[in-house]
PDB file of C-alpha atoms in Angstrom:
ATOM      1  CA  MET K   1      21.650 146.786 -10.309  1.00 77.00           C
ATOM      2  CA  THR K   2      19.072 144.639  -8.536  1.00 88.00           C
ATOM      3  CA  ARG K   3      20.033 141.942  -6.044  1.00 82.00           C
ATOM      4  CA  ILE K   4      19.211 139.226  -8.600  1.00 83.00           C
ATOM      5  CA  GLU K   5      21.348 140.939 -11.249  1.00 84.00           C
ATOM      6  CA  ALA K   6      24.221 141.267  -8.775  1.00 88.00           C
ATOM      7  CA  THR K   7      23.921 137.583  -7.851  1.00 88.00           C
ATOM      8  CA  ASP K   8      23.907 136.577 -11.520  1.00 89.00           C
ATOM      9  CA  ALA K   9      26.959 138.732 -12.198  1.00 93.00           C
ATOM     10  CA  THR K  10      28.843 137.131  -9.331  1.00 93.00           C
ATOM     11  CA  PHE K  11      27.890 133.631 -10.471  1.00 95.00           C
ATOM     12  CA  THR K  12      28.846 134.429 -14.082  1.00 95.00           C
ATOM     13  CA  ALA K  13      32.284 135.583 -12.935  1.00 96.00           C
ATOM     14  CA  TRP K  14      32.652 132.339 -10.962  1.00 96.00           C
ATOM     15  CA  MET K  15      31.714 130.304 -14.041  1.00 97.00           C
ATOM     16  CA  ARG K  16      34.294 132.205 -16.107  1.00 97.00           C
ATOM     17  CA  ASP K  17      36.886 131.291 -13.482  1.00 97.00           C
ATOM     18  CA  ASN K  18      35.867 127.637 -13.806  1.00 97.00           C
ATOM     19  CA  LEU K  19      36.223 127.865 -17.589  1.00 98.00           C
ATOM     20  CA  ALA K  20      39.732 129.291 -17.196  1.00 98.00           C
ATOM     21  CA  HIS K  21      40.596 126.526 -14.718  1.00 97.00           C
ATOM     22  CA  ALA K  22      39.360 123.878 -17.172  1.00 98.00           C
ATOM     23  CA  ALA K  23      41.312 125.426 -20.050  1.00 98.00           C
ATOM     24  CA  ASN K  24      44.472 125.345 -17.959  1.00 98.00           C
ATOM     25  CA  HIS K  25      43.806 121.713 -16.965  1.00 98.00           C
ATOM     26  CA  PHE K  26      43.413 120.571 -20.587  1.00 98.00           C
ATOM     27  CA  GLY K  27      46.239 122.775 -21.887  1.00 98.00           C
ATOM     28  CA  VAL K  28      44.026 124.694 -24.316  1.00 98.00           C
ATOM     29  CA  THR K  29      43.524 128.394 -25.044  1.00 98.00           C
ATOM     30  CA  VAL K  30      40.041 129.868 -25.223  1.00 98.00           C
ATOM     31  CA  THR K  31      39.719 131.599 -28.588  1.00 97.00           C
ATOM     32  CA  GLY K  32      36.207 133.051 -28.544  1.00 95.00           C
ATOM     33  CA  ASP K  33      33.586 134.658 -26.348  1.00 95.00           C
ATOM     34  CA  PRO K  34      32.095 132.259 -23.784  1.00 96.00           C
ATOM     35  CA  VAL K  35      28.441 131.286 -24.142  1.00 94.00           C
ATOM     36  CA  LEU K  36      26.342 130.866 -21.004  1.00 93.00           C
ATOM     37  CA  GLY K  37      23.739 128.107 -20.863  1.00 90.00           C
ATOM     38  CA  TRP K  38      20.283 127.906 -19.328  1.00 86.00           C
ATOM     39  CA  ALA K  39      20.117 129.333 -15.790  1.00 86.00           C
ATOM     40  CA  LEU K  40      23.880 129.983 -15.962  1.00 90.00           C
ATOM     41  CA  ARG K  41      24.520 126.315 -15.144  1.00 92.00           C
ATOM     42  CA  SER K  42      26.993 125.918 -18.014  1.00 96.00           C
ATOM     43  CA  ILE K  43      29.549 127.959 -19.891  1.00 97.00           C
ATOM     44  CA  SER K  44      31.175 127.045 -23.202  1.00 97.00           C
ATOM     45  CA  ALA K  45      33.689 128.486 -25.621  1.00 98.00           C
ATOM     46  CA  PRO K  46      35.775 127.579 -28.671  1.00 97.00           C
ATOM     47  CA  ALA K  47      39.377 126.756 -27.877  1.00 98.00           C
ATOM     48  CA  HIS K  48      42.607 125.543 -29.462  1.00 97.00           C
ATOM     49  CA  GLY K  49      45.067 123.000 -28.144  1.00 94.00           C
ATOM     50  CA  PRO K  50      46.955 119.785 -28.916  1.00 90.00           C
ATOM     51  CA  ASP K  51      43.830 118.351 -30.597  1.00 83.00           C
ATOM     52  CA  GLY K  52      43.453 121.455 -32.795  1.00 95.00           C
ATOM     53  CA  ARG K  53      40.156 123.342 -32.720  1.00 97.00           C
ATOM     54  CA  VAL K  54      37.981 122.085 -29.875  1.00 98.00           C
ATOM     55  CA  TRP K  55      34.962 123.113 -27.832  1.00 98.00           C
ATOM     56  CA  LEU K  56      35.299 123.533 -24.075  1.00 98.00           C
ATOM     57  CA  ARG K  57      32.223 123.174 -21.890  1.00 98.00           C
ATOM     58  CA  VAL K  58      31.937 123.536 -18.114  1.00 98.00           C
ATOM     59  CA  LEU K  59      28.860 122.444 -16.160  1.00 96.00           C
ATOM     60  CA  THR K  60      27.990 122.883 -12.496  1.00 96.00           C
ATOM     61  CA  GLU K  61      25.341 121.447 -10.205  1.00 94.00           C
ATOM     62  CA  ARG K  62      24.494 121.303  -6.518  1.00 92.00           C
ATOM     63  CA  THR K  63      26.153 118.249  -5.001  1.00 90.00           C
ATOM     64  CA  HIS K  64      22.958 116.958  -3.386  1.00 86.00           C
ATOM     65  CA  TRP K  65      21.296 116.629  -6.810  1.00 85.00           C
ATOM     66  CA  LEU K  66      24.053 114.268  -7.884  1.00 88.00           C
ATOM     67  CA  ASP K  67      23.381 111.803  -5.049  1.00 82.00           C
ATOM     68  CA  ASP K  68      20.295 110.402  -6.845  1.00 78.00           C
ATOM     69  CA  PRO K  69      21.379 108.174  -9.785  1.00 73.00           C
ATOM     70  CA  ASP K  70      18.085 108.814 -11.640  1.00 69.00           C
ATOM     71  CA  LEU K  71      18.500 112.564 -11.403  1.00 70.00           C
ATOM     72  CA  ALA K  72      22.254 112.524 -11.982  1.00 80.00           C
ATOM     73  CA  ALA K  73      22.198 110.681 -15.318  1.00 88.00           C
ATOM     74  CA  PHE K  74      22.322 114.059 -17.075  1.00 91.00           C
ATOM     75  CA  TRP K  75      25.754 114.653 -15.529  1.00 94.00           C
ATOM     76  CA  THR K  76      27.485 112.099 -17.760  1.00 95.00           C
ATOM     77  CA  GLY K  77      25.141 112.377 -20.739  1.00 96.00           C
ATOM     78  CA  ASN K  78      27.618 113.873 -23.196  1.00 97.00           C
ATOM     79  CA  VAL K  79      30.280 111.283 -22.402  1.00 97.00           C
ATOM     80  CA  ASP K  80      27.759 108.424 -22.395  1.00 97.00           C
ATOM     81  CA  ALA K  81      26.689 109.579 -25.874  1.00 98.00           C
ATOM     82  CA  ASN K  82      30.180 108.774 -27.196  1.00 98.00           C
ATOM     83  CA  THR K  83      28.859 105.257 -27.756  1.00 96.00           C
ATOM     84  CA  ILE K  84      26.176 106.504 -30.188  1.00 96.00           C
ATOM     85  CA  THR K  85      26.988 106.055 -33.858  1.00 94.00           C
ATOM     86  CA  GLY K  86      25.201 107.018 -37.050  1.00 93.00           C
ATOM     87  CA  VAL K  87      24.155 110.422 -35.689  1.00 97.00           C
ATOM     88  CA  PRO K  88      25.880 113.761 -36.473  1.00 98.00           C
ATOM     89  CA  LYS K  89      27.162 114.946 -33.083  1.00 98.00           C
ATOM     90  CA  PRO K  90      30.299 116.074 -31.249  1.00 98.00           C
ATOM     91  CA  THR K  91      32.515 113.606 -29.386  1.00 98.00           C
ATOM     92  CA  VAL K  92      33.884 114.206 -25.892  1.00 98.00           C
ATOM     93  CA  LEU K  93      37.677 113.877 -26.063  1.00 97.00           C
ATOM     94  CA  HIS K  94      38.604 114.457 -22.423  1.00 97.00           C
ATOM     95  CA  TRP K  95      36.779 115.300 -19.215  1.00 98.00           C
ATOM     96  CA  THR K  96      37.450 116.028 -15.568  1.00 98.00           C
ATOM     97  CA  GLU K  97      35.533 116.972 -12.398  1.00 97.00           C
ATOM     98  CA  TRP K  98      36.190 118.767  -9.156  1.00 96.00           C
ATOM     99  CA  ASN K  99      34.276 119.731  -6.024  1.00 95.00           C
ATOM    100  CA  VAL K 100      33.807 123.249  -4.713  1.00 94.00           C
ATOM    101  CA  PRO K 101      32.853 122.575  -1.052  1.00 92.00           C
ATOM    102  CA  GLU K 102      32.341 126.215  -0.099  1.00 90.00           C
ATOM    103  CA  GLU K 103      29.692 126.500  -2.849  1.00 87.00           C
ATOM    104  CA  GLN K 104      28.267 122.995  -2.214  1.00 92.00           C
ATOM    105  CA  ARG K 105      28.751 122.399  -5.924  1.00 95.00           C
ATOM    106  CA  ARG K 106      30.460 120.001  -8.262  1.00 95.00           C
ATOM    107  CA  VAL K 107      31.971 121.148 -11.539  1.00 97.00           C
ATOM    108  CA  ARG K 108      32.502 119.071 -14.677  1.00 97.00           C
ATOM    109  CA  ALA K 109      34.587 120.112 -17.678  1.00 98.00           C
ATOM    110  CA  GLU K 110      34.384 118.447 -21.083  1.00 98.00           C
ATOM    111  CA  LEU K 111      36.622 118.993 -24.084  1.00 98.00           C
ATOM    112  CA  MET K 112      34.775 118.144 -27.307  1.00 97.00           C
ATOM    113  CA  THR K 113      35.440 117.965 -31.007  1.00 97.00           C
ATOM    114  CA  PHE K 114      34.694 121.249 -32.738  1.00 97.00           C
ATOM    115  CA  VAL K 115      31.765 121.235 -35.163  1.00 96.00           C
ATOM    116  CA  ASP K 116      31.034 123.884 -37.779  1.00 95.00           C
ATOM    117  CA  GLY K 117      27.655 125.493 -38.214  1.00 96.00           C
ATOM    118  CA  SER K 118      25.205 127.899 -36.647  1.00 96.00           C
ATOM    119  CA  PRO K 119      22.296 127.125 -34.317  1.00 97.00           C
ATOM    120  CA  CYS K 120      18.925 127.115 -36.062  1.00 98.00           C
ATOM    121  CA  SER K 121      17.755 129.563 -33.405  1.00 97.00           C
ATOM    122  CA  PRO K 122      19.546 131.740 -30.819  1.00 95.00           C
ATOM    123  CA  THR K 123      17.173 130.269 -28.211  1.00 95.00           C
ATOM    124  CA  ASP K 124      15.386 126.953 -27.812  1.00 96.00           C
ATOM    125  CA  VAL K 125      12.222 128.492 -29.337  1.00 98.00           C
ATOM    126  CA  LEU K 126      12.073 129.004 -33.102  1.00 98.00           C
ATOM    127  CA  SER K 127      10.602 132.424 -33.855  1.00 96.00           C
ATOM    128  CA  GLU K 128      11.585 132.782 -37.529  1.00 95.00           C
ATOM    129  CA  PRO K 129      10.936 130.333 -40.393  1.00 96.00           C
ATOM    130  CA  LEU K 130      13.822 128.133 -41.478  1.00 97.00           C
ATOM    131  CA  GLU K 131      14.924 127.736 -45.066  1.00 94.00           C
ATOM    132  CA  LEU K 132      16.861 124.484 -45.176  1.00 96.00           C
ATOM    133  CA  PRO K 133      17.466 121.957 -47.959  1.00 96.00           C
ATOM    134  CA  GLU K 134      15.422 118.782 -48.133  1.00 97.00           C
ATOM    135  CA  HIS K 135      18.407 116.608 -47.240  1.00 97.00           C
ATOM    136  CA  TRP K 136      18.732 118.455 -43.881  1.00 98.00           C
ATOM    137  CA  TRP K 137      15.144 117.556 -42.989  1.00 98.00           C
ATOM    138  CA  GLN K 138      15.562 113.962 -44.110  1.00 98.00           C
ATOM    139  CA  GLN K 139      18.716 113.621 -42.048  1.00 98.00           C
ATOM    140  CA  LEU K 140      16.838 115.049 -39.065  1.00 98.00           C
ATOM    141  CA  ARG K 141      14.152 112.382 -39.444  1.00 98.00           C
ATOM    142  CA  HIS K 142      16.795 109.665 -39.841  1.00 98.00           C
ATOM    143  CA  THR K 143      18.559 110.941 -36.715  1.00 98.00           C
ATOM    144  CA  VAL K 144      15.387 110.847 -34.604  1.00 98.00           C
ATOM    145  CA  ASN K 145      14.636 107.332 -35.884  1.00 98.00           C
ATOM    146  CA  THR K 146      18.175 106.160 -35.105  1.00 98.00           C
ATOM    147  CA  ILE K 147      18.128 107.546 -31.568  1.00 98.00           C
ATOM    148  CA  ALA K 148      14.833 105.788 -30.841  1.00 97.00           C
ATOM    149  CA  THR K 149      16.432 102.376 -31.535  1.00 95.00           C
ATOM    150  CA  ILE K 150      19.368 102.790 -29.118  1.00 96.00           C
ATOM    151  CA  ALA K 151      19.232 100.435 -26.132  1.00 95.00           C
ATOM    152  CA  THR K 152      19.843 102.246 -22.840  1.00 95.00           C
ATOM    153  CA  GLN K 153      18.792 102.239 -19.206  1.00 92.00           C
ATOM    154  CA  ARG K 154      19.403 105.962 -18.816  1.00 94.00           C
ATOM    155  CA  PHE K 155      16.346 107.550 -17.163  1.00 90.00           C
ATOM    156  CA  ALA K 156      14.579 104.164 -17.227  1.00 83.00           C
ATOM    157  CA  ARG K 157      11.435 104.457 -15.059  1.00 72.00           C
ATOM    158  CA  SER K 158       7.986 102.877 -15.055  1.00 56.00           C
ATOM    159  CA  THR K 159       6.432 106.308 -15.618  1.00 60.00           C
ATOM    160  CA  PRO K 160       8.528 109.007 -17.321  1.00 67.00           C
ATOM    161  CA  PRO K 161       9.025 112.267 -15.398  1.00 68.00           C
ATOM    162  CA  ALA K 162       6.713 113.892 -17.929  1.00 70.00           C
ATOM    163  CA  GLY K 163       3.858 111.875 -16.399  1.00 80.00           C
ATOM    164  CA  SER K 164       4.122 113.727 -13.101  1.00 88.00           C
ATOM    165  CA  ARG K 165       4.326 117.035 -14.905  1.00 93.00           C
ATOM    166  CA  ILE K 166       1.247 116.238 -17.007  1.00 96.00           C
ATOM    167  CA  ARG K 167      -0.648 115.409 -13.828  1.00 96.00           C
ATOM    168  CA  GLN K 168       0.471 118.679 -12.260  1.00 95.00           C
ATOM    169  CA  ILE K 169      -0.402 120.874 -15.258  1.00 96.00           C
ATOM    170  CA  PHE K 170      -3.432 119.129 -16.778  1.00 97.00           C
ATOM    171  CA  GLY K 171      -4.833 117.230 -13.785  1.00 96.00           C
ATOM    172  CA  ASP K 172      -5.642 113.627 -12.855  1.00 95.00           C
ATOM    173  CA  THR K 173      -8.483 113.276 -15.345  1.00 95.00           C
ATOM    174  CA  VAL K 174      -6.118 113.806 -18.262  1.00 96.00           C
ATOM    175  CA  ALA K 175      -3.144 111.930 -16.809  1.00 95.00           C
ATOM    176  CA  ASP K 176      -5.226 108.840 -16.029  1.00 94.00           C
ATOM    177  CA  ARG K 177      -6.295 108.559 -19.668  1.00 94.00           C
ATOM    178  CA  LEU K 178      -2.719 108.145 -20.944  1.00 94.00           C
ATOM    179  CA  SER K 179      -0.623 105.084 -21.715  1.00 92.00           C
ATOM    180  CA  TRP K 180       3.165 105.255 -21.616  1.00 92.00           C
ATOM    181  CA  THR K 181       5.320 103.897 -24.446  1.00 93.00           C
ATOM    182  CA  PRO K 182       9.045 104.204 -23.677  1.00 93.00           C
ATOM    183  CA  ALA K 183      11.665 104.771 -26.359  1.00 95.00           C
ATOM    184  CA  THR K 184      15.100 106.363 -26.433  1.00 97.00           C
ATOM    185  CA  ALA K 185      15.130 110.101 -27.103  1.00 97.00           C
ATOM    186  CA  HIS K 186      17.623 112.934 -27.228  1.00 98.00           C
ATOM    187  CA  GLY K 187      15.391 114.527 -24.606  1.00 96.00           C
ATOM    188  CA  ASP K 188      16.101 118.182 -25.387  1.00 97.00           C
ATOM    189  CA  LEU K 189      15.824 118.407 -29.161  1.00 98.00           C
ATOM    190  CA  HIS K 190      14.998 122.084 -29.478  1.00 98.00           C
ATOM    191  CA  TRP K 191      16.178 124.546 -32.127  1.00 98.00           C
ATOM    192  CA  ASN K 192      19.226 125.895 -30.326  1.00 96.00           C
ATOM    193  CA  ASN K 193      20.615 122.345 -30.176  1.00 97.00           C
ATOM    194  CA  LEU K 194      20.453 121.852 -33.956  1.00 98.00           C
ATOM    195  CA  LEU K 195      23.076 123.274 -36.311  1.00 98.00           C
ATOM    196  CA  GLN K 196      22.793 124.349 -39.928  1.00 98.00           C
ATOM    197  CA  PRO K 197      23.612 124.317 -42.860  1.00 97.00           C
ATOM    198  CA  GLU K 198      24.742 120.754 -42.111  1.00 97.00           C
ATOM    199  CA  LEU K 199      22.806 119.003 -39.374  1.00 98.00           C
ATOM    200  CA  VAL K 200      24.647 118.465 -36.097  1.00 98.00           C
ATOM    201  CA  VAL K 201      22.872 117.632 -32.832  1.00 98.00           C
ATOM    202  CA  LEU K 202      24.305 119.195 -29.672  1.00 98.00           C
ATOM    203  CA  ASP K 203      23.822 118.790 -25.903  1.00 97.00           C
ATOM    204  CA  TRP K 204      23.291 115.129 -25.033  1.00 97.00           C
ATOM    205  CA  GLU K 205      22.815 115.552 -21.278  1.00 95.00           C
ATOM    206  CA  LEU K 206      19.216 114.302 -21.211  1.00 95.00           C
ATOM    207  CA  TRP K 207      19.312 111.454 -23.722  1.00 97.00           C
ATOM    208  CA  GLY K 208      17.742 108.232 -22.520  1.00 95.00           C
ATOM    209  CA  GLN K 209      14.332 106.655 -22.124  1.00 94.00           C
ATOM    210  CA  ALA K 210      11.322 108.920 -22.571  1.00 95.00           C
ATOM    211  CA  GLN K 211       7.833 108.784 -23.985  1.00 95.00           C
ATOM    212  CA  HIS K 212       7.919 107.577 -27.605  1.00 96.00           C
ATOM    213  CA  GLY K 213       7.718 110.614 -29.899  1.00 97.00           C
ATOM    214  CA  THR K 214       9.234 113.070 -27.404  1.00 97.00           C
ATOM    215  CA  ASP K 215      11.870 114.385 -29.818  1.00 98.00           C
ATOM    216  CA  ALA K 216       9.335 114.981 -32.604  1.00 98.00           C
ATOM    217  CA  ALA K 217       6.976 116.656 -30.126  1.00 98.00           C
ATOM    218  CA  THR K 218       9.758 118.901 -28.822  1.00 98.00           C
ATOM    219  CA  LEU K 219      10.679 120.036 -32.328  1.00 98.00           C
ATOM    220  CA  TYR K 220       7.031 120.686 -33.162  1.00 98.00           C
ATOM    221  CA  LEU K 221       5.978 122.587 -30.058  1.00 98.00           C
ATOM    222  CA  TYR K 222       9.101 124.714 -29.921  1.00 98.00           C
ATOM    223  CA  ALA K 223       8.466 125.715 -33.560  1.00 98.00           C
ATOM    224  CA  LEU K 224       4.878 126.908 -33.038  1.00 98.00           C
ATOM    225  CA  PRO K 225       5.800 130.641 -33.141  1.00 97.00           C
ATOM    226  CA  ALA K 226       7.077 129.993 -36.689  1.00 97.00           C
ATOM    227  CA  PRO K 227       3.915 128.441 -38.219  1.00 97.00           C
ATOM    228  CA  ASP K 228       5.389 127.590 -41.632  1.00 97.00           C
ATOM    229  CA  THR K 229       8.222 125.610 -40.085  1.00 98.00           C
ATOM    230  CA  ALA K 230       5.890 124.075 -37.510  1.00 98.00           C
ATOM    231  CA  ARG K 231       3.745 122.733 -40.345  1.00 98.00           C
ATOM    232  CA  GLN K 232       6.869 121.362 -42.021  1.00 98.00           C
ATOM    233  CA  VAL K 233       7.898 119.611 -38.811  1.00 98.00           C
ATOM    234  CA  HIS K 234       4.423 118.169 -38.381  1.00 98.00           C
ATOM    235  CA  ALA K 235       4.433 116.825 -41.929  1.00 98.00           C
ATOM    236  CA  LEU K 236       7.866 115.255 -41.397  1.00 98.00           C
ATOM    237  CA  PHE K 237       6.797 113.522 -38.172  1.00 98.00           C
ATOM    238  CA  ALA K 238       3.052 113.105 -38.783  1.00 98.00           C
ATOM    239  CA  ASP K 239       3.145 109.338 -38.212  1.00 98.00           C
ATOM    240  CA  LEU K 240       4.564 109.945 -34.735  1.00 98.00           C
ATOM    241  CA  LEU K 241       2.745 113.120 -33.758  1.00 98.00           C
ATOM    242  CA  ASP K 242      -0.713 111.930 -34.836  1.00 98.00           C
ATOM    243  CA  SER K 243      -0.421 108.569 -33.053  1.00 97.00           C
ATOM    244  CA  PRO K 244      -1.666 107.896 -29.492  1.00 96.00           C
ATOM    245  CA  ALA K 245       1.950 107.789 -28.290  1.00 96.00           C
ATOM    246  CA  GLY K 246       2.639 111.076 -30.064  1.00 98.00           C
ATOM    247  CA  HIS K 247      -0.320 112.717 -28.350  1.00 97.00           C
ATOM    248  CA  VAL K 248       1.108 111.706 -24.980  1.00 97.00           C
ATOM    249  CA  ALA K 249       4.520 113.019 -26.012  1.00 97.00           C
ATOM    250  CA  GLN K 250       3.050 116.367 -27.019  1.00 98.00           C
ATOM    251  CA  LEU K 251       1.286 116.703 -23.667  1.00 98.00           C
ATOM    252  CA  GLY K 252       4.535 115.864 -21.880  1.00 97.00           C
ATOM    253  CA  VAL K 253       6.449 118.567 -23.746  1.00 98.00           C
ATOM    254  CA  ALA K 254       3.538 121.004 -23.329  1.00 98.00           C
ATOM    255  CA  ALA K 255       3.492 120.386 -19.583  1.00 97.00           C
ATOM    256  CA  ARG K 256       7.207 121.145 -19.342  1.00 96.00           C
ATOM    257  CA  ILE K 257       6.809 124.388 -21.295  1.00 98.00           C
ATOM    258  CA  LEU K 258       3.735 125.510 -19.343  1.00 98.00           C
ATOM    259  CA  HIS K 259       5.429 124.733 -16.028  1.00 96.00           C
ATOM    260  CA  ARG K 260       8.326 126.979 -16.981  1.00 95.00           C
ATOM    261  CA  ALA K 261       5.887 129.597 -18.250  1.00 96.00           C
ATOM    262  CA  GLU K 262       4.446 129.776 -14.742  1.00 95.00           C
ATOM    263  CA  HIS K 263       7.901 130.956 -13.647  1.00 91.00           C
ATOM    264  CA  GLY K 264       8.205 133.660 -16.291  1.00 93.00           C
ATOM    265  CA  GLU K 265       9.727 131.770 -19.221  1.00 94.00           C
ATOM    266  CA  TYR K 266       8.311 131.411 -22.741  1.00 95.00           C
ATOM    267  CA  PRO K 267       5.998 134.463 -22.793  1.00 92.00           C
ATOM    268  CA  ASP K 268       5.334 134.035 -26.535  1.00 92.00           C
ATOM    269  CA  LEU K 269       5.161 130.236 -26.545  1.00 97.00           C
ATOM    270  CA  ALA K 270       2.765 129.480 -23.690  1.00 97.00           C
ATOM    271  CA  ALA K 271      -0.459 130.517 -25.461  1.00 97.00           C
ATOM    272  CA  PRO K 272      -0.016 128.455 -28.652  1.00 98.00           C
ATOM    273  CA  VAL K 273       1.196 125.488 -26.601  1.00 98.00           C
ATOM    274  CA  ARG K 274      -1.861 125.669 -24.344  1.00 98.00           C
ATOM    275  CA  ALA K 275      -4.126 125.825 -27.397  1.00 98.00           C
ATOM    276  CA  LEU K 276      -2.418 122.815 -28.964  1.00 98.00           C
ATOM    277  CA  ALA K 277      -2.629 120.866 -25.696  1.00 98.00           C
ATOM    278  CA  ASP K 278      -6.373 121.546 -25.523  1.00 98.00           C
ATOM    279  CA  ARG K 279      -6.774 120.148 -29.043  1.00 98.00           C
ATOM    280  CA  VAL K 280      -4.760 117.053 -28.162  1.00 98.00           C
ATOM    281  CA  ILE K 281      -6.725 116.465 -24.950  1.00 97.00           C
ATOM    282  CA  ALA K 282      -9.946 116.594 -26.957  1.00 96.00           C
ATOM    283  CA  THR K 283      -8.728 113.601 -28.990  1.00 94.00           C
ATOM    284  CA  LEU K 284      -7.890 111.373 -26.025  1.00 94.00           C
ATOM    285  CA  PRO K 285      -9.960 108.247 -25.286  1.00 88.00           C
ATOM    286  CA  ARG K 286     -12.646 108.787 -22.694  1.00 78.00           C
ATOM    287  CA  THR K 287     -10.964 106.389 -20.280  1.00 69.00           C
ATOM    288  CA  GLY K 288      -7.429 105.110 -19.905  1.00 64.00           C
ATOM    289  CA  PRO K 289      -5.434 102.628 -17.789  1.00 63.00           C
ATOM    290  CA  GLY K 290      -5.368 104.890 -14.746  1.00 55.00           C
ATOM    291  CA  GLU K 291      -9.100 105.639 -14.826  1.00 51.00           C
ATOM    292  CA  GLN K 292      -9.957 101.949 -15.333  1.00 48.00           C
ATOM    293  CA  THR K 293      -7.860 101.003 -12.310  1.00 46.00           C
ATOM    294  CA  ARG K 294      -9.580 103.638 -10.194  1.00 48.00           C
ATOM    295  CA  GLN K 295     -12.994 102.427 -11.337  1.00 46.00           C
ATOM    296  CA  VAL K 296     -12.183  98.833 -10.351  1.00 41.00           C
ATOM    297  CA  ARG K 297     -11.065 100.002  -6.933  1.00 45.00           C
ATOM    298  CA  ARG K 298     -14.267 102.004  -6.440  1.00 45.00           C
ATOM    299  CA  GLU K 299     -16.447  99.065  -7.444  1.00 44.00           C
ATOM    300  CA  LYS K 300     -14.572  96.476  -5.409  1.00 45.00           C
ATOM    301  CA  ARG K 301     -16.323  95.875  -2.100  1.00 43.00           C
ATOM    302  CA  PRO K 302     -14.622  95.033   1.221  1.00 43.00           C
ATOM    303  CA  GLY K 303     -13.938  91.321   1.471  1.00 44.00           C
ATOM    304  CA  GLN K 304     -13.892  90.721  -2.303  1.00 40.00           C
TER     305      GLN K 304
END
C-alpha cells in the first residue's frame, strides 16, 4: 500500500465514523453500503428511522475554507435548496454540524428524503448512450429553465469563478473577448447527479448564480464520450448552447474539466473537450469588452 493509499484508507475510516455519529444523532439505522463522494469529502448511505426510508449524507471541509462567505455558500446549498419548488429533488429534513479541532475540519450531516432511481452514470462523465423516454428529456429541459428563473444571491459576483479559470486555461486573449450573463444554475449538473427512470436532480451544493447556460453546457460536455447522447443534449439545448452566452458557458465548463485533467482526472474526456473548446473559440467575436477596455487604456495619453 502506498502512502497515498494508506492516507485515503485512514480518511475513509474517519468518514465512516462520522457517518455512524450522524446516524446516532438522528436516531436512524444505516441500511446500505456507504457511497464516498469526490475526493472523499462526503459519504452517504440509505437509512431508516422515524421518517421512514431516508438518505443520510455527511460532508467535511477544512475550517479555513468556511471563513469566506463566497466560498462557503456550498456548505448550506442542500438546505438552501429546500426553498426551490417545481423541480424534482430531495428535501433536507434535518441537519447538524460539529467541529473536529484536531483535524482542523468541520463536519455537516444532512438527513434527506429518500428518492428512488439509479444515476444515469456511475461517474460524472457519461460513457455509454442513454435510452430514456421523451418525457424524461422534456422534464430535464423544464427543470433547467425553472432553475434559471430562481432569484438568489448565492455565488453572486461581478465575474463568475469560471472567468478566472478560462483566463488560466485559455489565456487573456480569449477571456477578454467574453461577456458575462449571470443566471441561476444548479452548478454541477453532470450525469451522476441525475436519476432515471424518473428524473430527480441530486446534490445542490453549488446552486446559485453562474454564467447563463452553465447547466446545459455541463450536460453537453460531460456527455461527449457518448456521442449519440451528446447530440441529443445539444439538440435539446441548442438555443442556449449556440448562443453567445452558451459559448461562454461551454468555455467555463471546459476550463474546469481541463484544469482537473492537468491533475490526472478525466483521461478520456480532456481531448474531446479541448477540441470542442477550440471550435467554440473560433466562433468568438474578434474583440470583446475586456479587449476594448485595454485598447482604450493603450490609446489614452497622459494628461487626457
